[in-house]
Protein backbone atom coordinates (compact mmCIF):
# COMPACT_ATOMS: atom_id res chain seq x y z
CA UNK A 1 0.00 0.00 0.00
CA UNK A 2 1.21 3.52 -0.76
CA UNK A 3 2.29 4.98 2.51
CA UNK A 4 2.15 8.69 2.08
CA UNK A 5 -0.54 11.29 2.44
CA UNK A 6 -0.35 14.78 0.97
CA UNK A 7 -1.23 16.68 4.11
CA UNK A 8 0.86 14.59 6.49
CA UNK A 9 3.19 16.53 8.73
CA UNK A 10 4.46 13.32 10.22
CA UNK A 11 8.09 12.34 9.95
CA UNK A 12 6.89 8.78 9.56
CA UNK A 13 5.15 7.47 6.50
CA UNK A 14 1.64 6.86 7.68
CA UNK A 15 -0.83 4.41 6.16
CA UNK A 16 -3.67 5.67 3.98
CA UNK A 17 -6.06 3.52 5.95
CA UNK A 18 -6.44 5.68 9.04
CA UNK A 19 -9.06 4.82 11.67
CA UNK A 20 -12.31 6.76 11.38
CA UNK A 21 -12.41 7.27 15.13
CA UNK A 22 -9.48 7.04 17.54
CA UNK A 23 -10.30 6.95 21.26
CA UNK A 24 -7.55 7.99 23.66
CA UNK A 25 -7.63 6.94 27.30
CA UNK A 26 -5.37 9.56 28.86
CA UNK A 27 -3.99 7.49 31.71
CA UNK A 28 -0.79 7.65 33.76
CA UNK A 29 -0.65 11.30 34.84
CA UNK A 30 -0.38 10.39 38.52
CA UNK A 31 2.45 7.92 37.98
CA UNK A 32 4.26 10.40 35.73
CA UNK A 33 4.32 12.89 38.64
CA UNK A 34 5.18 10.28 41.24
CA UNK A 35 8.20 9.13 39.26
CA UNK A 36 9.51 12.68 39.55
CA UNK A 37 8.64 13.11 43.21
CA UNK A 38 5.97 15.67 42.29
CA UNK A 39 2.33 15.95 43.44
CA UNK A 40 -0.23 14.24 41.21
CA UNK A 41 -1.60 17.64 40.15
CA UNK A 42 1.64 18.28 38.21
CA UNK A 43 0.96 15.13 36.24
CA UNK A 44 -2.53 16.33 35.35
CA UNK A 45 -1.17 19.69 34.21
CA UNK A 46 1.42 17.96 32.04
CA UNK A 47 -1.25 15.59 30.74
CA UNK A 48 -3.43 18.54 29.74
CA UNK A 49 -0.50 20.07 27.82
CA UNK A 50 0.05 16.83 26.01
CA UNK A 51 -3.63 16.57 25.16
CA UNK A 52 -3.35 19.86 23.24
CA UNK A 53 -0.23 18.71 21.45
CA UNK A 54 -1.79 15.42 20.38
CA UNK A 55 -5.03 17.11 19.23
CA UNK A 56 -3.01 19.39 16.96
CA UNK A 57 -1.05 16.50 15.59
CA UNK A 58 -4.23 14.49 14.90
CA UNK A 59 -5.54 17.40 12.85
CA UNK A 60 -2.24 17.73 10.99
CA UNK A 61 -2.25 14.11 9.92
CA UNK A 62 -5.91 14.19 8.90
CA UNK A 63 -7.71 12.16 11.53
CA UNK A 64 -11.45 12.80 11.37
CA UNK A 65 -12.85 11.83 14.76
CA UNK A 66 -10.85 11.78 17.96
CA UNK A 67 -12.11 11.30 21.49
CA UNK A 68 -10.27 11.73 24.78
CA UNK A 69 -11.19 10.24 28.14
CA UNK A 70 -10.50 13.05 30.59
CA UNK A 71 -12.63 12.23 33.64
CA UNK A 72 -14.84 9.25 34.35
CA UNK A 73 -18.00 8.91 36.43
CA UNK A 74 -15.82 6.81 38.76
CA UNK A 75 -13.08 9.43 39.10
CA UNK A 76 -15.24 11.43 41.56
CA UNK A 77 -14.05 8.94 44.21
CA UNK A 78 -10.58 10.53 44.16
CA UNK A 79 -9.40 12.96 46.85
CA UNK A 80 -11.17 16.31 46.60
CA UNK A 81 -8.02 18.32 45.87
CA UNK A 82 -7.18 16.07 42.93
CA UNK A 83 -10.71 16.33 41.53
CA UNK A 84 -10.53 20.13 41.98
CA UNK A 85 -7.26 20.29 40.05
CA UNK A 86 -8.70 18.33 37.14
CA UNK A 87 -11.87 20.45 37.09
CA UNK A 88 -9.77 23.65 37.16
CA UNK A 89 -7.78 22.40 34.19
CA UNK A 90 -11.01 21.60 32.41
CA UNK A 91 -12.36 25.10 33.09
CA UNK A 92 -9.11 26.65 31.86
CA UNK A 93 -9.37 24.62 28.71
CA UNK A 94 -12.95 25.68 28.02
CA UNK A 95 -11.87 29.32 28.22
CA UNK A 96 -8.76 28.77 26.12
CA UNK A 97 -10.20 26.30 23.65
CA UNK A 98 -10.97 28.81 20.92
CA UNK A 99 -7.32 29.82 20.82
CA UNK A 100 -6.22 26.24 20.76
CA UNK A 101 -8.62 24.76 18.23
CA UNK A 102 -8.09 25.76 14.67
CA UNK A 103 -11.01 26.56 12.44
CA UNK A 104 -13.12 23.78 11.13
CA UNK A 105 -12.91 21.63 14.28
CA UNK A 106 -16.17 20.55 15.81
CA UNK A 107 -16.21 20.02 19.55
CA UNK A 108 -18.47 17.64 21.45
CA UNK A 109 -18.51 16.81 25.15
CA UNK A 110 -19.30 13.21 26.03
CA UNK A 111 -20.82 12.66 29.42
CA UNK A 112 -23.54 13.89 31.75
CA UNK A 113 -23.22 17.67 31.83
CA UNK A 114 -25.92 18.12 34.47
CA UNK A 115 -23.35 17.77 37.24
CA UNK A 116 -21.49 20.95 36.25
CA UNK A 117 -22.21 24.48 37.44
CA UNK A 118 -24.60 26.40 35.17
CA UNK A 119 -21.93 28.72 33.80
CA UNK A 120 -19.59 25.90 32.85
CA UNK A 121 -22.38 23.83 31.33
CA UNK A 122 -23.57 26.80 29.29
CA UNK A 123 -20.05 27.37 27.97
CA UNK A 124 -19.81 23.72 26.98
CA UNK A 125 -23.15 23.82 25.15
CA UNK A 126 -22.28 27.12 23.44
CA UNK A 127 -18.99 25.64 22.22
CA UNK A 128 -20.80 22.62 20.81
CA UNK A 129 -23.36 24.83 19.07
CA UNK A 130 -20.81 27.28 17.69
CA UNK A 131 -18.68 24.52 16.19
CA UNK A 132 -21.48 22.18 15.07
CA UNK A 133 -21.08 23.11 11.39
CA UNK A 134 -17.34 22.41 11.20
CA UNK A 135 -16.45 19.36 9.19
CA UNK A 136 -12.70 18.82 9.04
CA UNK A 137 -12.33 17.09 12.40
CA UNK A 138 -14.52 16.30 15.39
CA UNK A 139 -12.87 16.49 18.79
CA UNK A 140 -14.73 14.76 21.61
CA UNK A 141 -13.83 15.20 25.22
CA UNK A 142 -15.28 12.77 27.74
CA UNK A 143 -15.82 14.43 31.11
CA UNK A 144 -18.06 12.93 33.79
CA UNK A 145 -18.36 10.14 31.27
CA UNK A 146 -19.21 6.51 31.97
CA UNK A 147 -20.18 3.96 29.34
CA UNK A 148 -22.75 2.28 31.58
CA UNK A 149 -24.16 5.65 32.59
CA UNK A 150 -24.47 6.56 28.91
CA UNK A 151 -26.37 3.37 28.08
CA UNK A 152 -28.65 3.77 31.12
CA UNK A 153 -29.36 7.33 29.97
CA UNK A 154 -30.25 6.05 26.48
CA UNK A 155 -32.62 3.48 28.02
CA UNK A 156 -34.33 6.26 29.99
CA UNK A 157 -34.81 8.39 26.87
CA UNK A 158 -36.27 5.48 24.90
CA UNK A 159 -38.57 4.44 27.78
CA UNK A 160 -39.86 8.01 27.97
CA UNK A 161 -40.46 8.05 24.19
CA UNK A 162 -42.48 4.83 24.47
CA UNK A 163 -44.40 6.20 27.44
CA UNK A 164 -45.20 9.36 25.48
CA UNK A 165 -46.49 7.24 22.61
CA UNK A 166 -43.77 8.45 20.24
CA UNK A 167 -42.47 4.95 19.57
CA UNK A 168 -43.21 1.29 20.25
CA UNK A 169 -41.00 -1.14 22.19
CA UNK A 170 -40.40 -3.00 18.88
CA UNK A 171 -38.74 0.16 17.50
CA UNK A 172 -35.94 -0.16 20.04
CA UNK A 173 -32.95 -1.57 18.20
CA UNK A 174 -29.20 -0.99 17.90
CA UNK A 175 -29.76 2.06 15.74
CA UNK A 176 -32.27 3.76 18.02
CA UNK A 177 -30.03 3.11 21.03
CA UNK A 178 -26.97 4.49 19.20
CA UNK A 179 -29.04 7.59 18.38
CA UNK A 180 -29.49 8.26 22.11
CA UNK A 181 -25.78 8.06 22.94
CA UNK A 182 -23.56 11.12 23.35
CA UNK A 183 -21.71 10.05 20.18
CA UNK A 184 -24.82 10.24 18.02
CA UNK A 185 -23.81 10.42 14.35
CA UNK A 186 -20.13 9.72 15.06
CA UNK A 187 -18.57 6.52 13.68
CA UNK A 188 -17.82 3.73 16.16
CA UNK A 189 -14.35 3.65 17.66
CA UNK A 190 -11.89 1.83 15.36
CA UNK A 191 -8.83 2.18 17.53
CA UNK A 192 -8.51 2.64 21.29
CA UNK A 193 -5.13 3.84 22.52
CA UNK A 194 -4.35 3.39 26.20
CA UNK A 195 -0.99 4.41 27.57
CA UNK A 196 0.27 3.69 31.11
CA UNK A 197 0.39 -0.10 30.91
CA UNK A 198 -3.17 -0.84 32.03
CA UNK A 199 -4.94 -3.35 29.80
CA UNK A 200 -8.56 -2.32 30.25
CA UNK A 201 -11.30 -0.05 29.00
CA UNK A 202 -12.35 1.41 32.38
CA UNK A 203 -15.93 2.08 31.23
CA UNK A 204 -14.88 4.07 28.14
CA UNK A 205 -17.28 4.06 25.15
CA UNK A 206 -18.23 0.45 25.83
CA UNK A 207 -21.00 0.39 23.24
CA UNK A 208 -18.96 2.17 20.57
CA UNK A 209 -15.88 -0.03 21.12
CA UNK A 210 -17.72 -3.29 20.36
CA UNK A 211 -15.39 -3.97 17.40
CA UNK A 212 -12.53 -1.60 18.20
CA UNK A 213 -8.88 -2.56 17.92
CA UNK A 214 -6.72 -1.88 20.97
CA UNK A 215 -3.25 -0.43 21.26
CA UNK A 216 -1.57 -0.50 24.66
CA UNK A 217 1.76 1.00 25.64
CA UNK A 218 3.64 1.38 28.93
CA UNK A 219 4.42 5.02 28.15
CA UNK A 220 2.59 7.38 30.52
CA UNK A 221 0.13 9.86 28.96
CA UNK A 222 2.22 13.03 29.51
CA UNK A 223 5.03 11.33 27.53
CA UNK A 224 2.81 9.94 24.78
CA UNK A 225 4.26 11.59 21.68
CA UNK A 226 3.15 12.03 18.07
CA UNK A 227 5.76 9.41 17.17
CA UNK A 228 4.04 6.98 19.50
CA UNK A 229 0.73 7.76 17.81
CA UNK A 230 2.34 7.03 14.43
CA UNK A 231 3.33 3.63 15.77
CA UNK A 232 -0.23 2.92 16.88
CA UNK A 233 -1.61 3.92 13.47
CA UNK A 234 0.86 1.72 11.63
CA UNK A 235 0.02 -1.15 13.96
CA UNK A 236 -3.70 -0.59 13.32
CA UNK A 237 -3.14 -0.72 9.58
CA UNK A 238 -1.72 -4.21 9.95
CA UNK A 239 -4.70 -5.61 11.86
CA UNK A 240 -7.09 -7.98 10.15
CA UNK A 241 -10.59 -6.95 11.18
CA UNK A 242 -13.26 -9.53 10.55
CA UNK A 243 -16.34 -8.15 12.35
CA UNK A 244 -17.53 -11.69 12.88
CA UNK A 245 -17.08 -12.67 9.24
CA UNK A 246 -14.36 -14.81 7.73
C1 LIG B 1 -5.39 9.83 34.12
O1 LIG B 1 -4.28 9.71 34.95
C2 LIG B 1 -6.23 11.04 34.44
C3 LIG B 1 -7.52 10.72 35.06
C4 LIG B 1 -7.98 9.52 35.28
C5 LIG B 1 -8.34 11.83 35.45
P1 LIG B 1 -4.37 9.06 36.37
O2 LIG B 1 -4.60 10.14 37.36
O3 LIG B 1 -5.33 7.94 36.42
O4 LIG B 1 -2.89 8.53 36.53
P2 LIG B 1 -2.42 7.20 37.25
O5 LIG B 1 -3.18 6.08 36.61
O6 LIG B 1 -2.76 7.35 38.69
O7 LIG B 1 -0.97 7.15 36.99
C1 LIG C 1 -9.50 5.91 33.15
O1 LIG C 1 -8.40 5.98 33.98
C2 LIG C 1 -10.21 7.22 33.15
C3 LIG C 1 -9.53 8.30 32.48
C4 LIG C 1 -8.39 8.25 31.87
C5 LIG C 1 -10.23 9.56 32.52
P1 LIG C 1 -8.45 5.49 35.49
O2 LIG C 1 -7.09 5.71 36.03
O3 LIG C 1 -9.57 6.13 36.20
O4 LIG C 1 -8.77 3.94 35.32
P2 LIG C 1 -8.54 2.73 36.31
O5 LIG C 1 -9.07 3.14 37.65
O6 LIG C 1 -7.07 2.47 36.36
O7 LIG C 1 -9.27 1.59 35.69
MG1 LIG D 1 -5.14 5.94 36.08
PDB file of C-alpha atoms and ligand atoms in Angstrom, residues 24-29 31 40 68-75 77-78 86 142-145 194-196 198 200-204 221, ligand 2:
ATOM      1  CA  UNK A  24      -7.549   7.989  23.660  1.00  0.00           C
ATOM      2  CA  UNK A  25      -7.627   6.941  27.305  1.00  0.00           C
ATOM      3  CA  UNK A  26      -5.369   9.561  28.861  1.00  0.00           C
ATOM      4  CA  UNK A  27      -3.992   7.489  31.715  1.00  0.00           C
ATOM      5  CA  UNK A  28      -0.794   7.650  33.760  1.00  0.00           C
ATOM      6  CA  UNK A  29      -0.652  11.303  34.840  1.00  0.00           C
ATOM      7  CA  UNK A  31       2.453   7.921  37.976  1.00  0.00           C
ATOM      8  CA  UNK A  40      -0.228  14.242  41.206  1.00  0.00           C
ATOM      9  CA  UNK A  68     -10.269  11.732  24.779  1.00  0.00           C
ATOM     10  CA  UNK A  69     -11.194  10.241  28.137  1.00  0.00           C
ATOM     11  CA  UNK A  70     -10.498  13.046  30.586  1.00  0.00           C
ATOM     12  CA  UNK A  71     -12.632  12.234  33.639  1.00  0.00           C
ATOM     13  CA  UNK A  72     -14.835   9.246  34.348  1.00  0.00           C
ATOM     14  CA  UNK A  73     -18.002   8.911  36.427  1.00  0.00           C
ATOM     15  CA  UNK A  74     -15.822   6.807  38.757  1.00  0.00           C
ATOM     16  CA  UNK A  75     -13.083   9.434  39.097  1.00  0.00           C
ATOM     17  CA  UNK A  77     -14.047   8.943  44.211  1.00  0.00           C
ATOM     18  CA  UNK A  78     -10.584  10.534  44.159  1.00  0.00           C
ATOM     19  CA  UNK A  86      -8.702  18.326  37.145  1.00  0.00           C
ATOM     20  CA  UNK A 142     -15.281  12.767  27.745  1.00  0.00           C
ATOM     21  CA  UNK A 143     -15.824  14.427  31.111  1.00  0.00           C
ATOM     22  CA  UNK A 144     -18.062  12.935  33.787  1.00  0.00           C
ATOM     23  CA  UNK A 145     -18.364  10.139  31.273  1.00  0.00           C
ATOM     24  CA  UNK A 194      -4.348   3.387  26.200  1.00  0.00           C
ATOM     25  CA  UNK A 195      -0.994   4.406  27.565  1.00  0.00           C
ATOM     26  CA  UNK A 196       0.271   3.687  31.114  1.00  0.00           C
ATOM     27  CA  UNK A 198      -3.174  -0.843  32.026  1.00  0.00           C
ATOM     28  CA  UNK A 200      -8.558  -2.321  30.251  1.00  0.00           C
ATOM     29  CA  UNK A 201     -11.302  -0.048  29.002  1.00  0.00           C
ATOM     30  CA  UNK A 202     -12.350   1.410  32.382  1.00  0.00           C
ATOM     31  CA  UNK A 203     -15.930   2.076  31.227  1.00  0.00           C
ATOM     32  CA  UNK A 204     -14.883   4.074  28.140  1.00  0.00           C
ATOM     33  CA  UNK A 221       0.127   9.858  28.958  1.00  0.00           C
TER      34      UNK A 221
HETATM   35  C1  LIG B   2      -9.501   5.910  33.154  1.00  0.00           C
HETATM   36  O1  LIG B   2      -8.400   5.979  33.981  1.00  0.00           O
HETATM   37  C2  LIG B   2     -10.215   7.220  33.151  1.00  0.00           C
HETATM   38  C3  LIG B   2      -9.528   8.304  32.484  1.00  0.00           C
HETATM   39  C4  LIG B   2      -8.390   8.245  31.867  1.00  0.00           C
HETATM   40  C5  LIG B   2     -10.227   9.557  32.519  1.00  0.00           C
HETATM   41  P1  LIG B   2      -8.452   5.488  35.486  1.00  0.00           P
HETATM   42  O2  LIG B   2      -7.090   5.714  36.029  1.00  0.00           O
HETATM   43  O3  LIG B   2      -9.572   6.132  36.202  1.00  0.00           O
HETATM   44  O4  LIG B   2      -8.767   3.941  35.321  1.00  0.00           O
HETATM   45  P2  LIG B   2      -8.542   2.727  36.306  1.00  0.00           P
HETATM   46  O5  LIG B   2      -9.073   3.138  37.650  1.00  0.00           O
HETATM   47  O6  LIG B   2      -7.073   2.473  36.363  1.00  0.00           O
HETATM   48  O7  LIG B   2      -9.275   1.590  35.687  1.00  0.00           O
END
